[in-house]
Coordinates of C-alpha atoms and ligand atoms in Angstrom, one line a residue:
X1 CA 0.0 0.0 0.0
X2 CA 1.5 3.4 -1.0
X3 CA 1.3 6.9 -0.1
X4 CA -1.5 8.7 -2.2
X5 CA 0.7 11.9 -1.7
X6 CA 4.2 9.9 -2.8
X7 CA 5.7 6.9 -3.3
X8 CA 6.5 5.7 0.8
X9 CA 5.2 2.7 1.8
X10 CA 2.1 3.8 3.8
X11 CA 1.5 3.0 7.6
X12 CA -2.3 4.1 7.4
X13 CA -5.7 4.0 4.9
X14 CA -8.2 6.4 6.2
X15 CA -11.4 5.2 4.9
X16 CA -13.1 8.3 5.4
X17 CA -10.6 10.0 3.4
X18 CA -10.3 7.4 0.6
X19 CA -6.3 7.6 0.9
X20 CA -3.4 5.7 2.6
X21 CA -0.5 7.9 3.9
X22 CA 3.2 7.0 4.7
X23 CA 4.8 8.3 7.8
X24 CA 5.7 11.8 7.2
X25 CA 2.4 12.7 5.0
X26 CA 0.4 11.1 8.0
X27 CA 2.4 13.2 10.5
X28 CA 2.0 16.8 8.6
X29 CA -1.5 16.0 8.0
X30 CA -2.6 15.1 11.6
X31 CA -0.3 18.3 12.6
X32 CA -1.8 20.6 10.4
X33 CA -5.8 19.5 11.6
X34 CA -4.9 19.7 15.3
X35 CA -3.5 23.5 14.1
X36 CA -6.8 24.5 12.4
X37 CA -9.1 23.3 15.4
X38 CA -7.1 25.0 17.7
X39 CA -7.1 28.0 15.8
X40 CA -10.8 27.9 15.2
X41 CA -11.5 27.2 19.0
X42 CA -9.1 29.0 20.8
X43 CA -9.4 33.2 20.8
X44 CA -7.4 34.6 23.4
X45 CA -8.5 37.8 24.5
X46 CA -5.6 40.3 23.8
X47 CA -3.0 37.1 22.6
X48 CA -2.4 36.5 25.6
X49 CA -3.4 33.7 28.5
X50 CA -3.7 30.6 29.9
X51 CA -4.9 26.9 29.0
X52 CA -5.0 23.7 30.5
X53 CA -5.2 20.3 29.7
X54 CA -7.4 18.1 31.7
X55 CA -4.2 15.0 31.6
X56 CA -5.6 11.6 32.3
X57 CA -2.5 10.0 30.9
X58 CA -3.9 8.3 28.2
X59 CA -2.7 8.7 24.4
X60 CA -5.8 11.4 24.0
X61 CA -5.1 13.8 26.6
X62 CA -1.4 13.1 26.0
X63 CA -1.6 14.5 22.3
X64 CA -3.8 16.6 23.4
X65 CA -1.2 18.1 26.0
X66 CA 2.3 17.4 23.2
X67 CA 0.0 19.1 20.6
X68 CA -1.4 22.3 22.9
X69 CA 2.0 22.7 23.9
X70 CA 3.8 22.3 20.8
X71 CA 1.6 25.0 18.9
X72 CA 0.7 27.5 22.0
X73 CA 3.1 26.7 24.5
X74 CA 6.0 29.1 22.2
X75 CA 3.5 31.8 22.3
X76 CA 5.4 34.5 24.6
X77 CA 2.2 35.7 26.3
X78 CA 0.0 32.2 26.8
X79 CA 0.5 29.5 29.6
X80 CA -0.3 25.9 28.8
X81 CA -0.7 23.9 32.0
X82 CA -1.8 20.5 32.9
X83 CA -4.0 18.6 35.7
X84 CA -5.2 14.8 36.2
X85 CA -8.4 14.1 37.8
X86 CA -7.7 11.2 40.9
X87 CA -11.0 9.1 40.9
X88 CA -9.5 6.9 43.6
X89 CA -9.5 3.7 41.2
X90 CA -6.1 1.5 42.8
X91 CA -4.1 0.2 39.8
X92 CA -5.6 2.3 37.1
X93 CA -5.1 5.6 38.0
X94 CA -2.1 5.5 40.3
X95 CA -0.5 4.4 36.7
X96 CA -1.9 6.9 34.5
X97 CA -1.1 9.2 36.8
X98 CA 3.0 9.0 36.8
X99 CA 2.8 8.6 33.2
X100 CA 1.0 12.4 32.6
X101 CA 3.7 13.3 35.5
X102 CA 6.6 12.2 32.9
X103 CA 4.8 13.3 29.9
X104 CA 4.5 16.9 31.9
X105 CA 8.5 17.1 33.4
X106 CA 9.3 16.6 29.8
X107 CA 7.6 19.2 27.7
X108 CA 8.4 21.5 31.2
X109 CA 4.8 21.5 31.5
X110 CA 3.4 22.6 35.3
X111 CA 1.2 19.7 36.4
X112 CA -1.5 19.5 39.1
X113 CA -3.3 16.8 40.8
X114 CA -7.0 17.2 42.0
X115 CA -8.7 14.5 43.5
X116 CA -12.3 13.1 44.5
X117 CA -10.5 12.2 47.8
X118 CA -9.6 15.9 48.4
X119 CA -13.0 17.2 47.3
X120 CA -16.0 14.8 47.5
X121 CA -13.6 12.9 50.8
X122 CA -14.8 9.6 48.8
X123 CA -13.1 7.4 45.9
X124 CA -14.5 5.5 43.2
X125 CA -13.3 2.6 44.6
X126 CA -15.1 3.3 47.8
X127 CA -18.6 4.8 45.8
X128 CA -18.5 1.0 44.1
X129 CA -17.7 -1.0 47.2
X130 CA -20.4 1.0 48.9
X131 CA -23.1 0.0 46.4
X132 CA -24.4 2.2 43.5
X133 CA -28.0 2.0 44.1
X134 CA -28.1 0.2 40.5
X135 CA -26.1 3.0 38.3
X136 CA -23.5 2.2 36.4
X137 CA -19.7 3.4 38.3
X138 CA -19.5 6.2 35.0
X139 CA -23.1 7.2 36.0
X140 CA -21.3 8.0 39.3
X141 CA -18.0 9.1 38.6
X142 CA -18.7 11.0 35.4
X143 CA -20.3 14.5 36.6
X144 CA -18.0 14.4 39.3
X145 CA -15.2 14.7 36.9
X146 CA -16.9 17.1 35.2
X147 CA -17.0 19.3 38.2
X148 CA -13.6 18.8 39.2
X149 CA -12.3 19.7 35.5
X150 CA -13.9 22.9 36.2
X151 CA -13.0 23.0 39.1
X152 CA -9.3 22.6 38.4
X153 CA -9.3 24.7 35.3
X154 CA -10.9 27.3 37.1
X155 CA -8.0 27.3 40.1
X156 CA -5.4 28.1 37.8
X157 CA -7.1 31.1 35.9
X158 CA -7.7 29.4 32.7
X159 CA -9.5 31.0 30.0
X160 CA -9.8 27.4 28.3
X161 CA -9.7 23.6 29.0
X162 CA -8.7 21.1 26.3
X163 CA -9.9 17.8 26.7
X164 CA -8.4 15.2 24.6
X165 CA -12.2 13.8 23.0
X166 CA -11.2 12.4 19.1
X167 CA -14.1 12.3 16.4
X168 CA -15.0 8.6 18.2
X169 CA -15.6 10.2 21.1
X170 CA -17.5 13.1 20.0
X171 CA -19.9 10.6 17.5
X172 CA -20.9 8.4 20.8
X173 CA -21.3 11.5 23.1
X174 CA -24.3 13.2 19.6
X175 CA -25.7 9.8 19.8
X176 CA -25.9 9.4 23.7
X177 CA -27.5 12.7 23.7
X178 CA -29.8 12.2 20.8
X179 CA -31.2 9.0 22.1
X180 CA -31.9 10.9 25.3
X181 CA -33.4 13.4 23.6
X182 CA -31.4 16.5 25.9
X183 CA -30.9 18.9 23.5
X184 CA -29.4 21.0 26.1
X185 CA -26.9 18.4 26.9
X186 CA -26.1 18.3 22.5
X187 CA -26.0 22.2 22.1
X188 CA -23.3 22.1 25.6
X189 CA -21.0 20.0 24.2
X190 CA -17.0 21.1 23.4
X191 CA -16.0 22.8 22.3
X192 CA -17.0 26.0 23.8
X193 CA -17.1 29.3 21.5
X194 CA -19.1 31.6 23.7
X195 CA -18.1 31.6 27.8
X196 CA -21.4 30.4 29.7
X197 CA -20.9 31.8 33.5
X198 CA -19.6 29.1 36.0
X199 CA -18.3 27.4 33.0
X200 CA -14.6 27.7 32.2
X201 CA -15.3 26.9 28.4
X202 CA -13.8 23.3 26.7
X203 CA -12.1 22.6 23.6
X204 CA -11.7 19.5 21.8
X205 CA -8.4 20.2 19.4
X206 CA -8.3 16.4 18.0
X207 CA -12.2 16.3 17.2
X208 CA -11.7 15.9 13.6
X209 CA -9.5 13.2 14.6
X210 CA -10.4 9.2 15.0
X211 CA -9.3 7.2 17.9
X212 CA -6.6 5.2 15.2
X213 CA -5.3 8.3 14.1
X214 CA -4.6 9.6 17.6
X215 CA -3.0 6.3 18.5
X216 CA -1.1 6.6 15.8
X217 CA 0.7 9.6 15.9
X218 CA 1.4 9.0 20.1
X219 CA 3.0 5.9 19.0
X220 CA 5.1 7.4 15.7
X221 CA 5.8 10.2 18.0
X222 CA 6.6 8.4 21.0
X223 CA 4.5 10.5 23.1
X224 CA 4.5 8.6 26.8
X225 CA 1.0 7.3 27.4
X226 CA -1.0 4.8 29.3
X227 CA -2.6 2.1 27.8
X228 CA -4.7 1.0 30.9
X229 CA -8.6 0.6 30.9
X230 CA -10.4 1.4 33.7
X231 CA -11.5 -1.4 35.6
X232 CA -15.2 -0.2 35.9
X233 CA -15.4 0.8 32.0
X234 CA -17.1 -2.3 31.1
X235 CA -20.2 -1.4 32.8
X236 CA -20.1 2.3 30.6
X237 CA -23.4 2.8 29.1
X238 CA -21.1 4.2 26.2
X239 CA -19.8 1.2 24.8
X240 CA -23.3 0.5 23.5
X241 CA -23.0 3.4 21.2
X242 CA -19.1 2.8 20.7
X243 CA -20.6 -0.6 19.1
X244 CA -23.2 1.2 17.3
X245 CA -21.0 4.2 15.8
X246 CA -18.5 1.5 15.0
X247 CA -20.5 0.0 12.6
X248 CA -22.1 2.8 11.4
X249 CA -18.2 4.2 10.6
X250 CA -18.0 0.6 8.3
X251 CA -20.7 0.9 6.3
X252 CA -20.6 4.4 5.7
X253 CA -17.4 5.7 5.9
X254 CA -17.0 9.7 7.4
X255 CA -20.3 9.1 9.6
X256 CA -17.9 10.0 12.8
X257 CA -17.0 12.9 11.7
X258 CA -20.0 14.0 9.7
X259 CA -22.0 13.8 13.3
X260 CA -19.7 15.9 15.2
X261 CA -19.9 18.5 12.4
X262 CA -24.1 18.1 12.7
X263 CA -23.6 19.2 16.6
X264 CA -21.6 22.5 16.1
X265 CA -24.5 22.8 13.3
X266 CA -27.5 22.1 15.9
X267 CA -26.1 24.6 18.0
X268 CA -25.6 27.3 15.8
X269 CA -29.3 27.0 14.9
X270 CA -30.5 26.5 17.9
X271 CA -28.1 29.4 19.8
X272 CA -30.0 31.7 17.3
X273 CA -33.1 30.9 19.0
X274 CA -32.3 30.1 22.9
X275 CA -29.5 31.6 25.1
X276 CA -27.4 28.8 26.5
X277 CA -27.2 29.4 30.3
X278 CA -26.6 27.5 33.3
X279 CA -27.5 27.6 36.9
X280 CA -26.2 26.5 39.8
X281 CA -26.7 23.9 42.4
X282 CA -28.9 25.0 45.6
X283 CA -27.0 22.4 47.5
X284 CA -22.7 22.4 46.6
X285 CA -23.4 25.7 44.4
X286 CA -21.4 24.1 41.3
X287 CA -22.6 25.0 38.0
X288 CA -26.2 22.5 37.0
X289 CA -29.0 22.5 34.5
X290 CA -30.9 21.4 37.3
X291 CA -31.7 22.6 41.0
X292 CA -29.4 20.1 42.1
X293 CA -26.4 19.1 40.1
X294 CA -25.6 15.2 39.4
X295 CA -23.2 14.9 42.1
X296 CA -25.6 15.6 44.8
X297 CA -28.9 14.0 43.1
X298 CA -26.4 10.9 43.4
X299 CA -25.3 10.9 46.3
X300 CA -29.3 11.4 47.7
X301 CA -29.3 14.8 48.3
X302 CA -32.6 16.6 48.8
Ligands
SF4_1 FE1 -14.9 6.9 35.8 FE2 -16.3 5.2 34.1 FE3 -14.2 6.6 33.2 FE4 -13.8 4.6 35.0 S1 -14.6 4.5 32.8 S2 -12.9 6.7 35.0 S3 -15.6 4.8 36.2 S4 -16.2 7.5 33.9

């Protein structure tokens, strides 16, 4: 299989694109997306100020972080900085967690821990030991990352948050919300153009991206990553969709990314119509589309 672009052996074929690539044509052209999204979703105020990469040490969030860094982190006046979110989940985490540290001490990145220890004084570990009242662990654990990625982006003054979702990740997360039916949920997703209070706003820079691609280029670029799975990610409710979108992608090649396109679409129409806002929770006072947030409607608040 050769290059379309020249005559190198290729080390990909990108259905959706119709076209093998060999190393170097595979690199420039990952490179060069990653550099338009950021571009598109990132508008400093002034040129100047301050991202951060919500790090879970996995090859997402770690090109997320190489990329970030490689295209903003020259900028004289902008600060690219890093955290990991510490579920509590013994042998996963732990891991992961020395891995973003490495990853961080060599791109001379600062790097922050924040933990559901520290702020919820529980672990996932604990929250499944305890019983889960018949959720799922992500049904649990996921708002409370959310909160604490705001919560940590928002303690070191950052205008953005990049999370490290690829065009796999972005196609489950439209068809989780359509078959829902929360619009609101669909028209919040990364990435964020306009700032909604409480909310420090999320971009996605390898959305255009799949999950192969990303792998990939952390392997070709021999960016340190975890390859763990969490323990509990069997249970996801996600995987159903991961199945779905999967085949979906086989048949119809470009469906991944074609849906993530149809979101930023949705919400353009619909922002013409509805002002996105968001309240916060009577009981912890974090931002919620509800009176009480996940977090505490989980753990039984009333
Ligand atoms: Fe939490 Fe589920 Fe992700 Fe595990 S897979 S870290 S339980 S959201």
């Amino acid at each position: 299989m050769k290059c379309a672009l020249c005559s190198k052996e290729a080390v990909i074929y990108l259905p959706y694109a119709g076209s093998s690539f060999c190393e170097s044509h595979f690199t420039e052209r990952f490179e060069r997306v990653v550099k338009k999204e950021v571009r598109d979703q990132i508008r400093f105020r002034s040129n100047s100020g301050r991202i951060s990469v919500a790090l879970s040490g996995g090859k997402d969030s770690s090109v997320t972080l190489y990329s970030v860094a490689s295209i903003l982190g020259k900028r004289k006046n902008v600060t690219v900085t890093a955290f990991t979110v510490d579920e509590g989940i013994r042998g996963y985490r732990d891991r992961s967690i020395e891995t973003a540290r490495k990853l961080c001490s060599s791109l001379g990145i600062d790097h922050e821990v924040i933990s559901y220890s520290e702020v919820f004084d529980t672990t996932m570990d604990d929250q499944v030991i305890a019983g889960l009242n018949g959720k799922s662990p992500c049904a649990i654990c996921g708002p409370m990352r959310r909160q604490l990625i705001n919560m940590a982006a928002d303690r070191t003054g950052s205008d953005y948050v990049a999370l490290g979702m690829n065009s796999d990740d972005i196609a489950q997360s439209v068809l989780m919300n359509v078959s829902r039916g929360d619009l609101d949920r669909l028209i919040r997703m990364a990435p964020h153009r306009a700032s909604i209070p409480g909310l420090i706003p999320r971009v996605t820079p390898l959305r255009s991206l799949s999950e192969r691609e990303v792998l990939l280029y952390a392997m070709l670029k021999e960016i340190p990553h975890d390859s763990g799975w969490c323990p509990y990610y069997s249970q996801a409710q996600r995987n159903l969709f991961r199945s779905v979108i999967d085949q979906i992608e086989e048949k119809y090649p470009g469906s991944k990314l074609a849906m993530g396109k149809m979101q930023v679409e949705v919400r353009k129409a619909v922002f013409q119509e509805k002002e996105i806002s968001i309240d916060r929770c009577r009981k912890c006072g974090m931002p919620s589309s509800s009176e009480l947030c996940s977090v505490c409607r989980n753990s039984g608040a009333a």
